[in-house]
Amino acid sequence: MNETRWQQNFEDVRKYLQEHNCGLLEIPHDVRGKSGSLLYSWVREMRSAYIGKSSKFILTDEKRKLLDSIGFGTALLQIEDVWRQHFNELLEFLKTHELNELPKFKYTADNFYMKGWLDNQRSDYRQGTMKQQRLQMFIDNELLTIL
């Protein structure tokens, strides 16, 4: 991605956040910027680069500061909080249900799709990309076998 396109995508995201008074995690999947890029996809790519997991992008200090200015650091903390919340919901579900009773397409009131979330965790585990602290939570709760 060239510098001009990066700057345009950054400005599109910044403006969207201001105009809609929302956070990075609330950008819909179908919103496009002036360059035609999906803002959600660009944010995901930059999030991977921000945490050092992107083979496509390496952020300069200047770009990291720009991303911080629109809340990237805070958004990453929120992602971990949401992940822990979903893990705890899984634990609560498993207290009264068997794993094979996970509804295939049931969403909770906050739009949480437990089976899809668990499928993503399984994928991360099998690909070796699951964060160590997340893996440890499965181990500590004797749930490694469901991955």
GROMACS .gro file of C-alpha atoms in nm:
model
  147
    1MET     CA    1   0.000   0.000   0.000
    2ASN     CA    2   0.148   0.329  -0.101
    3GLU     CA    3   0.180   0.624   0.134
    4THR     CA    4  -0.097   0.828  -0.028
    5ARG     CA    5  -0.346   0.543   0.000
    6TRP     CA    6  -0.247   0.478   0.363
    7GLN     CA    7  -0.302   0.845   0.447
    8GLN     CA    8  -0.637   0.847   0.264
    9ASN     CA    9  -0.755   0.536   0.451
   10PHE     CA   10  -0.641   0.685   0.781
   11GLU     CA   11  -0.829   1.008   0.711
   12ASP     CA   12  -1.140   0.816   0.604
   13VAL     CA   13  -1.138   0.618   0.930
   14ARG     CA   14  -1.071   0.929   1.138
   15LYS     CA   15  -1.359   1.115   0.973
   16TYR     CA   16  -1.593   0.819   1.008
   17LEU     CA   17  -1.517   0.793   1.380
   18GLN     CA   18  -1.583   1.165   1.428
   19GLU     CA   19  -1.898   1.181   1.217
   20HIS     CA   20  -2.054   0.875   1.380
   21ASN     CA   21  -1.920   0.934   1.729
   22CYS     CA   22  -1.808   0.574   1.755
   23GLY     CA   23  -1.500   0.366   1.822
   24LEU     CA   24  -1.284   0.153   1.595
   25LEU     CA   25  -1.467  -0.165   1.695
   26GLU     CA   26  -1.798  -0.020   1.577
   27ILE     CA   27  -1.710   0.043   1.213
   28PRO     CA   28  -1.949  -0.165   0.999
   29HIS     CA   29  -1.802  -0.420   0.760
   30ASP     CA   30  -1.951  -0.257   0.450
   31VAL     CA   31  -1.839   0.106   0.478
   32ARG     CA   32  -1.597   0.221   0.209
   33GLY     CA   33  -1.364   0.519   0.213
   34LYS     CA   34  -1.288   0.761  -0.070
   35SER     CA   35  -1.025   0.525  -0.210
   36GLY     CA   36  -1.282   0.245  -0.228
   37SER     CA   37  -1.122   0.048   0.053
   38LEU     CA   38  -1.341  -0.116   0.315
   39LEU     CA   39  -1.265   0.074   0.634
   40TYR     CA   40  -1.321  -0.231   0.855
   41SER     CA   41  -1.067  -0.432   0.653
   42TRP     CA   42  -0.812  -0.153   0.668
   43VAL     CA   43  -0.856  -0.126   1.046
   44ARG     CA   44  -0.805  -0.504   1.078
   45GLU     CA   45  -0.488  -0.487   0.868
   46MET     CA   46  -0.353  -0.198   1.073
   47ARG     CA   47  -0.442  -0.378   1.397
   48SER     CA   48  -0.232  -0.676   1.283
   49ALA     CA   49   0.052  -0.442   1.192
   50TYR     CA   50   0.014  -0.258   1.523
   51ILE     CA   51   0.070  -0.576   1.723
   52GLY     CA   52   0.345  -0.698   1.489
   53LYS     CA   53   0.152  -0.982   1.325
   54SER     CA   54   0.140  -0.849   0.970
   55SER     CA   55   0.371  -0.968   0.700
   56LYS     CA   56   0.238  -0.695   0.468
   57PHE     CA   57   0.283  -0.384   0.683
   58ILE     CA   58   0.546  -0.254   0.918
   59LEU     CA   59   0.438   0.061   1.095
   60THR     CA   60   0.672   0.354   1.137
   61ASP     CA   61   0.669   0.537   1.469
   62GLU     CA   62   0.485   0.822   1.296
   63LYS     CA   63   0.208   0.592   1.173
   64ARG     CA   64   0.183   0.422   1.513
   65LYS     CA   65   0.132   0.766   1.672
   66LEU     CA   66  -0.136   0.849   1.416
   67LEU     CA   67  -0.315   0.522   1.491
   68ASP     CA   68  -0.288   0.593   1.864
   69SER     CA   69  -0.450   0.931   1.801
   70ILE     CA   70  -0.768   0.757   1.683
   71GLY     CA   71  -0.774   0.504   1.965
   72PHE     CA   72  -0.585   0.197   1.847
   73GLY     CA   73  -0.426   0.127   2.186
   74THR     CA   74  -0.762   0.155   2.362
   75ALA     CA   75  -0.935  -0.060   2.099
   76LEU     CA   76  -0.681  -0.339   2.149
   77LEU     CA   77  -0.754  -0.339   2.522
   78GLN     CA   78  -1.127  -0.351   2.447
   79ILE     CA   79  -1.074  -0.650   2.220
   80GLU     CA   80  -0.913  -0.841   2.506
   81ASP     CA   81  -1.196  -0.744   2.741
   82VAL     CA   82  -1.455  -0.864   2.491
   83TRP     CA   83  -1.261  -1.188   2.438
   84ARG     CA   84  -1.259  -1.256   2.814
   85GLN     CA   85  -1.630  -1.179   2.832
   86HIS     CA   86  -1.698  -1.431   2.554
   87PHE     CA   87  -1.478  -1.691   2.722
   88ASN     CA   88  -1.673  -1.645   3.045
   89GLU     CA   89  -2.002  -1.683   2.855
   90LEU     CA   90  -1.870  -2.012   2.717
   91LEU     CA   91  -1.784  -2.125   3.071
   92GLU     CA   92  -2.135  -2.036   3.190
   93PHE     CA   93  -2.291  -2.223   2.897
   94LEU     CA   94  -2.084  -2.534   2.968
   95LYS     CA   95  -2.202  -2.542   3.332
   96THR     CA   96  -2.548  -2.645   3.217
   97HIS     CA   97  -2.498  -2.778   2.864
   98GLU     CA   98  -2.283  -3.018   2.670
   99LEU     CA   99  -2.050  -2.885   2.404
  100ASN     CA  100  -2.250  -3.052   2.128
  101GLU     CA  101  -2.550  -2.844   2.237
  102LEU     CA  102  -2.394  -2.520   2.115
  103PRO     CA  103  -2.657  -2.363   1.891
  104LYS     CA  104  -2.535  -2.337   1.534
  105PHE     CA  105  -2.678  -1.994   1.459
  106LYS     CA  106  -2.792  -1.847   1.789
  107TYR     CA  107  -2.686  -1.498   1.885
  108THR     CA  108  -2.710  -1.352   2.233
  109ALA     CA  109  -2.862  -1.014   2.316
  110ASP     CA  110  -2.526  -0.843   2.254
  111ASN     CA  111  -2.495  -1.014   1.913
  112PHE     CA  112  -2.244  -1.275   2.036
  113TYR     CA  113  -2.234  -1.592   1.827
  114MET     CA  114  -2.078  -1.849   2.061
  115LYS     CA  115  -2.025  -2.132   1.812
  116GLY     CA  116  -1.860  -1.898   1.561
  117TRP     CA  117  -1.641  -1.755   1.836
  118LEU     CA  118  -1.536  -2.103   1.947
  119ASP     CA  119  -1.466  -2.204   1.586
  120ASN     CA  120  -1.233  -1.902   1.559
  121GLN     CA  121  -1.052  -2.009   1.878
  122ARG     CA  122  -1.009  -2.361   1.740
  123SER     CA  123  -0.869  -2.220   1.418
  124ASP     CA  124  -0.622  -1.996   1.605
  125TYR     CA  125  -0.513  -2.291   1.821
  126ARG     CA  126  -0.462  -2.526   1.526
  127GLN     CA  127  -0.270  -2.262   1.330
  128GLY     CA  128  -0.053  -2.184   1.629
  129THR     CA  129  -0.167  -1.821   1.637
  130MET     CA  130  -0.360  -1.825   1.965
  131LYS     CA  131  -0.218  -1.583   2.220
  132GLN     CA  132  -0.049  -1.760   2.509
  133GLN     CA  133  -0.268  -1.598   2.776
  134ARG     CA  134  -0.581  -1.712   2.590
  135LEU     CA  135  -0.448  -2.063   2.556
  136GLN     CA  136  -0.366  -2.062   2.926
  137MET     CA  137  -0.729  -1.977   3.008
  138PHE     CA  138  -0.844  -2.287   2.818
  139ILE     CA  139  -0.582  -2.497   2.997
  140ASP     CA  140  -0.664  -2.353   3.342
  141ASN     CA  141  -1.032  -2.434   3.292
  142GLU     CA  142  -0.955  -2.784   3.159
  143LEU     CA  143  -1.096  -2.699   2.817
  144LEU     CA  144  -0.797  -2.768   2.596
  145THR     CA  145  -0.975  -3.077   2.459
  146ILE     CA  146  -1.248  -2.864   2.298
  147LEU     CA  147  -0.991  -2.692   2.081
   0.00000   0.00000   0.00000
